[in-house]
CSV table of C-alpha atoms in Angstrom, one decimal:
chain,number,residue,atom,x,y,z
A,1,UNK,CA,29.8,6.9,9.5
A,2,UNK,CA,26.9,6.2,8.0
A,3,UNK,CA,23.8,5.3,9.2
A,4,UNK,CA,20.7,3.2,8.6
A,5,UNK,CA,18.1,4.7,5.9
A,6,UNK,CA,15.1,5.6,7.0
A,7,UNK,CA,12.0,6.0,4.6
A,8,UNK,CA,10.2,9.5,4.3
A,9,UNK,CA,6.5,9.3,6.3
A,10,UNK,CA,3.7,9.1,4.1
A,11,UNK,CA,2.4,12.8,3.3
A,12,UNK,CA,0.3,14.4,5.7
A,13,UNK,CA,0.2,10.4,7.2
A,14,UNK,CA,-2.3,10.3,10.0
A,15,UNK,CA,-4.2,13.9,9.2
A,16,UNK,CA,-5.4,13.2,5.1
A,17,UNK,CA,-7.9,12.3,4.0
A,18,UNK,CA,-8.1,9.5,1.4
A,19,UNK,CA,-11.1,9.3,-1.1
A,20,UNK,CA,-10.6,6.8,-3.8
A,21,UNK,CA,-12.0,6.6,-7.5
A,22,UNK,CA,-12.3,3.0,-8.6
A,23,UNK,CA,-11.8,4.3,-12.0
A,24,UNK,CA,-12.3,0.9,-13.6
A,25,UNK,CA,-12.4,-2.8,-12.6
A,26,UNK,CA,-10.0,-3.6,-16.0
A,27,UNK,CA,-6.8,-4.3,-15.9
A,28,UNK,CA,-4.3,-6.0,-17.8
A,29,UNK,CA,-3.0,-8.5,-15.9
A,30,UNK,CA,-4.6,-11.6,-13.7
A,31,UNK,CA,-2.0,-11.6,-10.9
A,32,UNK,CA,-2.9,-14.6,-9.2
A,33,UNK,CA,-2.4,-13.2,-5.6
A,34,UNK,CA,-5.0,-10.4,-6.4
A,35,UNK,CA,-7.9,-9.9,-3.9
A,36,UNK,CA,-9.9,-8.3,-6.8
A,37,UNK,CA,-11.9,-11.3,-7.1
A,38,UNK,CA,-14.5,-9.3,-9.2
A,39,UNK,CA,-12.6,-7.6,-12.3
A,40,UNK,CA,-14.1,-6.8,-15.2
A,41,UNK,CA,-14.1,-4.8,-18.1
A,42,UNK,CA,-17.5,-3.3,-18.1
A,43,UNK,CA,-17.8,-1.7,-14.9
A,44,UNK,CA,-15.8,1.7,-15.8
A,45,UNK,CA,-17.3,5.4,-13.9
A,46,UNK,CA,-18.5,8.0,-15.9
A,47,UNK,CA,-17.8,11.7,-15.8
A,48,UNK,CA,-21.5,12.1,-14.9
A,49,UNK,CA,-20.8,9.7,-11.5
A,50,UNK,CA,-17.0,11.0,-11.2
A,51,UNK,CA,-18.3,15.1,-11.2
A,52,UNK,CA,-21.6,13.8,-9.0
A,53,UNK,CA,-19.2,12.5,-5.8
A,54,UNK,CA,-17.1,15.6,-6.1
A,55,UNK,CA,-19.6,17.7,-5.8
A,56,UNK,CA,-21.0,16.3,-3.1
A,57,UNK,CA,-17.7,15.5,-1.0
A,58,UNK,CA,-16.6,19.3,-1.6
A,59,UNK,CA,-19.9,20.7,-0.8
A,60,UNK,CA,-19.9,18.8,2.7
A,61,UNK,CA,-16.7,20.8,4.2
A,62,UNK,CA,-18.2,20.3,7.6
A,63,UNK,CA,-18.2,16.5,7.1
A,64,UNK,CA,-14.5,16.2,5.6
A,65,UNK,CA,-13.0,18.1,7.8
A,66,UNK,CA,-9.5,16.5,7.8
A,67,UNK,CA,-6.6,19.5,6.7
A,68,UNK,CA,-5.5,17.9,3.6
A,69,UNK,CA,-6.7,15.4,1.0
A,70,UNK,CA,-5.2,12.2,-1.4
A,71,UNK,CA,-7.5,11.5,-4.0
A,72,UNK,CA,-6.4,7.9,-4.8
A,73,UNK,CA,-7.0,6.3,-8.1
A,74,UNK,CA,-7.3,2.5,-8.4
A,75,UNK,CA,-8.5,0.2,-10.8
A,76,UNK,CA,-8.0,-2.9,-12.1
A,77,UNK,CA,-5.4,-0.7,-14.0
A,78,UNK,CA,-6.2,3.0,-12.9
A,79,UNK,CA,-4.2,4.6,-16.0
A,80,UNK,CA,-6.3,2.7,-18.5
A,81,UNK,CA,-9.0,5.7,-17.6
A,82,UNK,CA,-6.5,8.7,-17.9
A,83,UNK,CA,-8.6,10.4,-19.8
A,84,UNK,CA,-11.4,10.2,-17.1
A,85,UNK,CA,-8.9,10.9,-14.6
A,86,UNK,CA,-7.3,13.7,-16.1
A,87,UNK,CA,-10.6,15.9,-16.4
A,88,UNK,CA,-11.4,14.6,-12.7
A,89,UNK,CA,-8.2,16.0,-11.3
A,90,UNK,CA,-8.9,19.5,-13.9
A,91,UNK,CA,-12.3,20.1,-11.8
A,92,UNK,CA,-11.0,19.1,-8.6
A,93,UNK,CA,-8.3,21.8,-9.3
A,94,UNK,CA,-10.7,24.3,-10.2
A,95,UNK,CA,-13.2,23.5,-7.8
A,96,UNK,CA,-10.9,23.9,-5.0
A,97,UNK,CA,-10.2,26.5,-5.9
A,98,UNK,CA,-13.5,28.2,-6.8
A,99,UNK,CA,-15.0,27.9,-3.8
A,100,UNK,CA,-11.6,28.3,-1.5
A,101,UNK,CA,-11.7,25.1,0.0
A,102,UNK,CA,-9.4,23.9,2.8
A,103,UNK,CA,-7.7,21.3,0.7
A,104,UNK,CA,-7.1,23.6,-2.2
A,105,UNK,CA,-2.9,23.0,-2.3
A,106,UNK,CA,-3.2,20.7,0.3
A,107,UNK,CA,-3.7,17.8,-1.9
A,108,UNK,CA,-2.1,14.9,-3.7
A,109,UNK,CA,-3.7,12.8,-6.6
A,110,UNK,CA,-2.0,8.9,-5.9
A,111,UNK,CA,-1.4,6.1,-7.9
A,112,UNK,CA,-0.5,2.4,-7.4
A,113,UNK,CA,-0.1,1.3,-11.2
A,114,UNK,CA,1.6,-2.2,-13.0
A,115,UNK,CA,3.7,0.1,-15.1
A,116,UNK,CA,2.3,-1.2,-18.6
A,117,UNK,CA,1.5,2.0,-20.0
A,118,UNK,CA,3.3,4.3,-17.8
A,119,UNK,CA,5.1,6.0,-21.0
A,120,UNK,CA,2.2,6.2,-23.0
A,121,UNK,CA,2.0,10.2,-24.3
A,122,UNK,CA,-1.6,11.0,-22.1
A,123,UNK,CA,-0.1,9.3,-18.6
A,124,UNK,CA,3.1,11.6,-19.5
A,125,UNK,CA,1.1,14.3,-20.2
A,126,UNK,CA,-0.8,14.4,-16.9
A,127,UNK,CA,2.2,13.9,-15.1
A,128,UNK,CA,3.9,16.7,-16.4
A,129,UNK,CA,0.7,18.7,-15.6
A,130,UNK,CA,0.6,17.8,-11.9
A,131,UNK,CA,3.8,16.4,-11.0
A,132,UNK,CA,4.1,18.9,-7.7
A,133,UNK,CA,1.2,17.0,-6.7
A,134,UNK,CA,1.6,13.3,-7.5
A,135,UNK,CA,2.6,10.3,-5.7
A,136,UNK,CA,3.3,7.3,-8.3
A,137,UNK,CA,4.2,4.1,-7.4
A,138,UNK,CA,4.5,1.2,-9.9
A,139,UNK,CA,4.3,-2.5,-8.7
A,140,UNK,CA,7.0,-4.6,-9.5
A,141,UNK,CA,8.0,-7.6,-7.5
A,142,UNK,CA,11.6,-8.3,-8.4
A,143,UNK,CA,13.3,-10.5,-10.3
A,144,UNK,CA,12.1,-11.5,-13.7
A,145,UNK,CA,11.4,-15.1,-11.9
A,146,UNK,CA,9.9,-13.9,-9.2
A,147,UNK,CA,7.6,-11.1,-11.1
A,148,UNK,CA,6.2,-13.4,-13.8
A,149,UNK,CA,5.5,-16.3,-11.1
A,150,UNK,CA,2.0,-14.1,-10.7
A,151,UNK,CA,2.1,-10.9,-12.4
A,152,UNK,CA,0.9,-12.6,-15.9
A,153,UNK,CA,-1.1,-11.1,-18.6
A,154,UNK,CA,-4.7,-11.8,-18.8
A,155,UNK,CA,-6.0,-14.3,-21.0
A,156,UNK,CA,-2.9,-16.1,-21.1
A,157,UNK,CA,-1.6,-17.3,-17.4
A,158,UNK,CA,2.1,-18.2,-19.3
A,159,UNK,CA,3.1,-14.9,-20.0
A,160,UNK,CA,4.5,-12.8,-17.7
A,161,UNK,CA,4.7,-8.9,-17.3
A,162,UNK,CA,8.2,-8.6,-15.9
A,163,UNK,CA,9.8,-7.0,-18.9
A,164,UNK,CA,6.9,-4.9,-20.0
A,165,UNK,CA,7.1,-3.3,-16.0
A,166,UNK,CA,11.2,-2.7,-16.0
A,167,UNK,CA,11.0,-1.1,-19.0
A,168,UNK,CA,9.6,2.0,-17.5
A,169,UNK,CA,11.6,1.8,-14.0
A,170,UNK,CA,13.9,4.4,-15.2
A,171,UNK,CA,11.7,6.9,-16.5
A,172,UNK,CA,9.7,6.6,-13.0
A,173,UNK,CA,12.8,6.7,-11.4
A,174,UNK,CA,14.3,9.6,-13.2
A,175,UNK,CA,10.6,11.6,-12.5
A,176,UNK,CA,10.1,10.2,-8.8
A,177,UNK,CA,13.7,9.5,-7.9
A,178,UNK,CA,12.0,8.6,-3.8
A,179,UNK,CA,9.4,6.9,-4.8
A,180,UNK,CA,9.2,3.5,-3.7
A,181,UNK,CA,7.3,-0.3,-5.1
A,182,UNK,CA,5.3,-2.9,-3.2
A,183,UNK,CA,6.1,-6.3,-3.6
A,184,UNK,CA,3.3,-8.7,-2.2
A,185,UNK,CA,4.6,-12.6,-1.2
A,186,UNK,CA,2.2,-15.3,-1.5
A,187,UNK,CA,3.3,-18.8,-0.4
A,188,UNK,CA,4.7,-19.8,-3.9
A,189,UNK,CA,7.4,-17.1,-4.2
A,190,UNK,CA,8.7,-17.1,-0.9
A,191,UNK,CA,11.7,-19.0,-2.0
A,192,UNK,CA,12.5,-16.0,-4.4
A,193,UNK,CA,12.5,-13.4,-1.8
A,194,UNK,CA,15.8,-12.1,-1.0
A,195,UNK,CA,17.3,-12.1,-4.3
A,196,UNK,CA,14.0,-10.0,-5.6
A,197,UNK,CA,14.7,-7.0,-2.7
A,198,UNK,CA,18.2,-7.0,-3.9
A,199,UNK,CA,17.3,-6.9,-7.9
A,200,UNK,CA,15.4,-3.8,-7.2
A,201,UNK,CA,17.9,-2.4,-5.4
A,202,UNK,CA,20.0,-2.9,-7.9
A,203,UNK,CA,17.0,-1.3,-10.3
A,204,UNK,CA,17.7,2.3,-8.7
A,205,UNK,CA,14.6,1.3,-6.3
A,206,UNK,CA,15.4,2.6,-2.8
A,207,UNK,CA,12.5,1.9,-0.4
A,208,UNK,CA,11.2,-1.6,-0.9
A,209,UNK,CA,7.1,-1.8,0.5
A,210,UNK,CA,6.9,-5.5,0.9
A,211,UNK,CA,4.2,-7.5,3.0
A,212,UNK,CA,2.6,-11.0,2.8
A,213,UNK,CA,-0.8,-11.5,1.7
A,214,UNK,CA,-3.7,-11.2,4.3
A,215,UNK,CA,-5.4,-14.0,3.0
A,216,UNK,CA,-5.4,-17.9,4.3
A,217,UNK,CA,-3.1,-19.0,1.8
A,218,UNK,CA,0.2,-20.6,3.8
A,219,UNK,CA,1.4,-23.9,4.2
A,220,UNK,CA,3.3,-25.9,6.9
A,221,UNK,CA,6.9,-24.5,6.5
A,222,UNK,CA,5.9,-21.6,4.7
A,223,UNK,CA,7.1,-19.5,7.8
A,224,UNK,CA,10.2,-21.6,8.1
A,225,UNK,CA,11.2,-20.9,4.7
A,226,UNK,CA,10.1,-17.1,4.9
A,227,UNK,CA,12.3,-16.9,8.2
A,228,UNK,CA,15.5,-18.0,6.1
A,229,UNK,CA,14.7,-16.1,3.4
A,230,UNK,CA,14.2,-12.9,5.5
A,231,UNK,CA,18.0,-13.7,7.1
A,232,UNK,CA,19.8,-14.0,4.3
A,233,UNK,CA,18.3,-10.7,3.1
A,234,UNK,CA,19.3,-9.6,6.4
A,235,UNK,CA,22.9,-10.8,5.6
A,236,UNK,CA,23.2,-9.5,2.2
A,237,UNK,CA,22.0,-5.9,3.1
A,238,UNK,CA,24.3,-5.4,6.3
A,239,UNK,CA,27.3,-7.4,4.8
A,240,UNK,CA,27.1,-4.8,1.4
A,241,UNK,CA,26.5,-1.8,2.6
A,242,UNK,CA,22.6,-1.3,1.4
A,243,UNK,CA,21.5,-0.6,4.3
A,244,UNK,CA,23.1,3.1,3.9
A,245,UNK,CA,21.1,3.6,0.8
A,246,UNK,CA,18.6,1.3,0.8
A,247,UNK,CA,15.3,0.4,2.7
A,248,UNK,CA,13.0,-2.9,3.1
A,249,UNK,CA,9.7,-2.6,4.8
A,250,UNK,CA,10.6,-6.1,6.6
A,251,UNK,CA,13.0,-4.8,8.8
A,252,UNK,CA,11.7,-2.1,11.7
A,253,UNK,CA,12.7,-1.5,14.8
A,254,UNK,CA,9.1,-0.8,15.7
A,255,UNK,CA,7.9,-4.1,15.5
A,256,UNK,CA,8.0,-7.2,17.4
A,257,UNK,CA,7.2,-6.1,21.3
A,258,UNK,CA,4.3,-6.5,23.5
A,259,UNK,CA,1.7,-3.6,23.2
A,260,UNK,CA,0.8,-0.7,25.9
A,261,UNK,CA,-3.0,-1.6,25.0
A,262,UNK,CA,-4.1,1.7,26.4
A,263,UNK,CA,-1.6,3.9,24.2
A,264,UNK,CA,-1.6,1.5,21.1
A,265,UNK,CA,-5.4,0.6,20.5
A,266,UNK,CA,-5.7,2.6,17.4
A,267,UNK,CA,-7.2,0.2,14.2
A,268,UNK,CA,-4.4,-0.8,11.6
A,269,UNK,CA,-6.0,0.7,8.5
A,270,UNK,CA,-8.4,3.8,7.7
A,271,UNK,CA,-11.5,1.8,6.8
A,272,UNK,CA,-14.3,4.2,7.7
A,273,UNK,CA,-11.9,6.9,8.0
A,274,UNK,CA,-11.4,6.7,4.2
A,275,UNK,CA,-14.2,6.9,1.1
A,276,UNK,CA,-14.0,4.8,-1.9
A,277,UNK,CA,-16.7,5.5,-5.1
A,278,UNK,CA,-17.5,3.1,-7.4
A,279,UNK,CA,-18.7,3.3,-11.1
A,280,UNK,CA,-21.9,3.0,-9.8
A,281,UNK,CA,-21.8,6.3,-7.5
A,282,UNK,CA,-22.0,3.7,-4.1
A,283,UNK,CA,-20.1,5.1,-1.2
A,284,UNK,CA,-17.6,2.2,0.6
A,285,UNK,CA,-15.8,2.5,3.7
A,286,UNK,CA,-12.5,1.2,1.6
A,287,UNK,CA,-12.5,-0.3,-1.7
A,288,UNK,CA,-12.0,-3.8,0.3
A,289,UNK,CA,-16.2,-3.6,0.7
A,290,UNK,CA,-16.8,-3.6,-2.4
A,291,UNK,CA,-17.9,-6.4,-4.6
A,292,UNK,CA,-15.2,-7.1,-6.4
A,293,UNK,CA,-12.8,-7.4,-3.6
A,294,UNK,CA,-15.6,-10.1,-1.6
A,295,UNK,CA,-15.5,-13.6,-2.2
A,296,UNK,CA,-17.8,-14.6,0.5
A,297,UNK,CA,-19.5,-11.6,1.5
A,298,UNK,CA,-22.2,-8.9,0.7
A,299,UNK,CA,-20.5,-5.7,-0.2
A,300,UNK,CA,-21.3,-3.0,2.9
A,301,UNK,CA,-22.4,0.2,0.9
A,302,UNK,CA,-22.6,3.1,3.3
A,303,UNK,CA,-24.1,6.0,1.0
A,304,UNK,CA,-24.4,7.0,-2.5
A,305,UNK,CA,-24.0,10.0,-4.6
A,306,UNK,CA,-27.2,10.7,-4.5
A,307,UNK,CA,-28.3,10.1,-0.6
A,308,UNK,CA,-24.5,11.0,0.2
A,309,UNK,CA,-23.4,8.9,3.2
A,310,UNK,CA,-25.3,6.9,6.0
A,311,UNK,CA,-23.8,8.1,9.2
A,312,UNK,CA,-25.9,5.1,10.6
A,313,UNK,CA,-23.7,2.5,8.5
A,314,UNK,CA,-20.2,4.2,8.8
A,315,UNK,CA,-20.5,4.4,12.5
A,316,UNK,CA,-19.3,0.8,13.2
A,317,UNK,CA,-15.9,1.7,11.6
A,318,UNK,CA,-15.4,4.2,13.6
A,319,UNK,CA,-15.8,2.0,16.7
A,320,UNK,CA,-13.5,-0.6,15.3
A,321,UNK,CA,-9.7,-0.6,17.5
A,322,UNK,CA,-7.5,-3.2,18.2
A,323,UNK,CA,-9.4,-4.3,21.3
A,324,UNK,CA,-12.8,-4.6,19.8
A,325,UNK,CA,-11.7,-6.6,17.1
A,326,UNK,CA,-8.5,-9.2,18.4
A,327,UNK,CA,-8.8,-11.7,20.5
A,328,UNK,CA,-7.0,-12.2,23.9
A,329,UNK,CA,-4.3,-14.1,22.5
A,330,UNK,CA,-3.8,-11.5,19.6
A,331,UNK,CA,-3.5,-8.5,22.9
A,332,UNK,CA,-1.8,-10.8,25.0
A,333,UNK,CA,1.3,-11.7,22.5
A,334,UNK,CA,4.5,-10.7,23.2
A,335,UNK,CA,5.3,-9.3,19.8
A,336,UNK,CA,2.5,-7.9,18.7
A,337,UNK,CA,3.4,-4.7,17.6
A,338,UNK,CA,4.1,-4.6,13.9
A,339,UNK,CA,1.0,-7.8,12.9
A,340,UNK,CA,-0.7,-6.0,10.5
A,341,UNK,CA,-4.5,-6.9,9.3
A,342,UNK,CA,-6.8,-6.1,6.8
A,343,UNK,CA,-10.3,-4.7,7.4
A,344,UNK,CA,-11.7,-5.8,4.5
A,345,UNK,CA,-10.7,-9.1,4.9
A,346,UNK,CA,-11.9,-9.5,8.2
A,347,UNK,CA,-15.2,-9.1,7.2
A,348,UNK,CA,-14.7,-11.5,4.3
A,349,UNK,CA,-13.3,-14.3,6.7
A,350,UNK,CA,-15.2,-13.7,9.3
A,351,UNK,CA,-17.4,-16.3,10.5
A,352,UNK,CA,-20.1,-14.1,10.6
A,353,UNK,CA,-21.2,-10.8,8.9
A,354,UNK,CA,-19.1,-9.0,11.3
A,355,UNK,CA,-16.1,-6.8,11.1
A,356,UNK,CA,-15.0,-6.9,14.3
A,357,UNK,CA,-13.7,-10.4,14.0
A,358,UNK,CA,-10.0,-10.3,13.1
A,359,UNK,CA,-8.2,-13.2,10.8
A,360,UNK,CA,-5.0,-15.1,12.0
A,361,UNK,CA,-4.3,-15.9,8.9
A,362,UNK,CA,-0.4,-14.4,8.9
A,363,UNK,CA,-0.1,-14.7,12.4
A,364,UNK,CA,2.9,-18.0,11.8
A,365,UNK,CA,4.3,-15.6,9.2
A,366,UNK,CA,4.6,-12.8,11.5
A,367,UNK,CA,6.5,-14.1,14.1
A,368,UNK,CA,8.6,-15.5,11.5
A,369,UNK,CA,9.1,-11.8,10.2
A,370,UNK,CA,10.2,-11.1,13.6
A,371,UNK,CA,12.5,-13.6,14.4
A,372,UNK,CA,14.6,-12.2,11.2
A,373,UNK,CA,14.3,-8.9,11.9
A,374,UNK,CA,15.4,-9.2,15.7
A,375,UNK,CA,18.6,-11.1,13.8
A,376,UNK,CA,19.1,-8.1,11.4
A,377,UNK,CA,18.9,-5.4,13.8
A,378,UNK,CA,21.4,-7.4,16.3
A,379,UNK,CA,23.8,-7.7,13.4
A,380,UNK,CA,23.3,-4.2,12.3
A,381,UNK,CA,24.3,-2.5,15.2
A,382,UNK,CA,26.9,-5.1,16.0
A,383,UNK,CA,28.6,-3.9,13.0
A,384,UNK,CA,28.2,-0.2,13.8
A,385,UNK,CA,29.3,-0.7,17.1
A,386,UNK,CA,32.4,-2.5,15.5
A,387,UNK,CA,32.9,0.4,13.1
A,388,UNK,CA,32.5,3.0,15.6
A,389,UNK,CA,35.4,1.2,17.8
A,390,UNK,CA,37.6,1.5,15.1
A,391,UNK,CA,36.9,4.9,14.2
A,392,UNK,CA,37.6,5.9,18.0
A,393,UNK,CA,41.5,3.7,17.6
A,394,UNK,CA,42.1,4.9,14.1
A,395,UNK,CA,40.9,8.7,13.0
A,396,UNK,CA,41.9,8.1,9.7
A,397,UNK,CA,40.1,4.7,8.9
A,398,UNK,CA,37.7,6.1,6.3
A,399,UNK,CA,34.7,5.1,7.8
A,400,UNK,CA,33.4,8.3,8.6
């Protein structure tokens, strides 16, 4: 019998090293749920600034000591700069290389791109060139409802993307056939939840990276509504079968119990533990510091290319843990395991300058998510306990 699908792990999750290139603060689109508060379409890196932090970040070996490396490329729209990003990832290559560096083929160049131009020749071009070493994903948030709710074009809030985006899903598929989208839920698209996971299902899509947005956005009922729409997703992935196939980030077994503080204090995200650059040659702790990501706070800047990096400012982030940043109630809660947070907008809804000050802003939506999920892994295994009886009274039933 078959059993549940289980996404791959991340590469090298837990022991790489992410450095980002904010390539360019363009893109094409104004989704309205984006946190990039600060887009624009001057503020594009150089080669000079690009060649500057690699130089620096290779030369300190001692510093970046992690066994493996994803240089991450974000925008706005990080393929708009392929050409930039093409000659970065041709001296990174040769670089590594030249001076037999630890990461050299223990690296992958990642992108989180709208799609847009994905079949343009140069984005095929560099894909072909390092496609042993790329992890792709393109954003696309279901149905053509459901997509063009937010993802619209800039400069005119009516049109949406949708069909622009699904015309390159099979040529990603057919080049990443694992690969796997993020769909983001903001309170006005909640109603359009379930029958968006199950359109890109039906897309070829198999792993579905889903979460709610970390900022204060939700209503009263917006968790009631997200429960139902979570359980009839349940439903309609048990009931057909796509659970064999098929993956939703919703649904874990891992989440929704109380925590062992002392073996579970680790911080959600990598901020500190990551690098982001910016077309300026500043050094971030995560690209959620920056500028354009802040609507109420200073960005935190913790080097440059030229000073390299202020130990002085990066070692808060390496303090920050569950405990020193959630409240009682937060390490107290019964089903905490699974509540996710962003660093970045911590800081920015922080009462204070701080960044150990945790938001609650998804907590209602999180015990909503787990409410479903404990009602889709019951069913689940209900059914394969089912299954498995018959199987044991019939040996030719056809389930196995």
């Amino acid at each position: 019998m078959s059993q549940p699908f289980v996404p791959k792990t991340a590469w090298k999750s837990g022991v790489a090293k992410t450095i980002t290139f904010i390539v360019t603060k363009d893109c094409q689109l104004a989704c309205k749920y984006c946190y990039l508060v600060g887009k624009n379409e001057k503020e594009r890196m150089s080669w000079t600034t690009a060649k500057a932090a690699i130089d620096y970040i290779l030369a300190h070996e001692d510093f970046f000591k992690e066994e493996s490396v994803i240089w991450d490329f974000i925008g706005g729209e990080p393929f708009l700069e392929i050409e930039l990003i093409d000659k970065i990832c041709d001296y990174l290559k040769t670089e590594m290389f030249r001076l037999d560096h630890h990461w050299f083929n223990s690296y992958r160049f990642s992108f989180s791109t709208n799609g847009i131009n994905y079949d343009s020749p140069k984005v095929q071009n560099f894909i072909t060139k390092n496609h042993s070493h790329l992890s792709i994903g393109i954003t696309i948030d279901g149905t053509p409802r459901k997509h063009d709710l937010n993802r619209v074009w800039k400069g005119n809030g009516e049109k949406g993307s949708y069909l622009d985006v699904v015309r390159n899903i099979p040529l990603w598929l057919s080049q990443f056939p694992e690969a796997g989208t993020k769909v983001t839920i903001s309170s006005a698209d909640i109603p359009y939840i379930c029958e968006s996971v199950l359109h890109l299902f039906s897309l070829g899509i198999h792993e579905v990276n889903i979460n709610v947005v970390f900022e204060n956005v939700w209503h009263n009922g917006d968790d009631e509504a997200f429960e139902k729409q979570l359980m009839d997703l349940a439903d309609a992935i048990i009931d057909n079968g796509y659970y064999q196939d098929f993956t939703c980030s919703f649904f874990s077994e891992l989440i929704g119990k109380p925590l062992d503080i002392e073996r579970d204090n680790q911080n959600w995200c990598g901020a500190g533990r990551m690098l982001a650059i910016d077309a300026a040659g500043n050094f971030y702790p995560c690209t959620r510091f920056a500028a354009y990501s802040l609507r109420n706070k200073k960005p935190i800047i913790i080097g440059n290319i030229t000073d390299g990096i202020d130990s002085d400012k990066l070692r808060p982030f390496l303090t920050l843990d569950r405990k020193t940043q959630s409240s009682q109630e937060c390490l107290d809660c019964e089903i905490a395991s699974g509540c996710a947070w962003c660093q970045g907008e911590n800081y920015d809804a922080a009462s204070t300058s701080t960044i150990f000050q945790r938001s609650m802003a998804i907590c209602r939506m999180h015990k909503a998510r787990v409410r479903a999920n404990n009602y889709y892994w019951n069913k689940l295994y209900r059914k394969i306990e089912l299954e498995a009886d018959i199987c044991t009274k019939n040996t030719n039933c056809g389930l196995c």
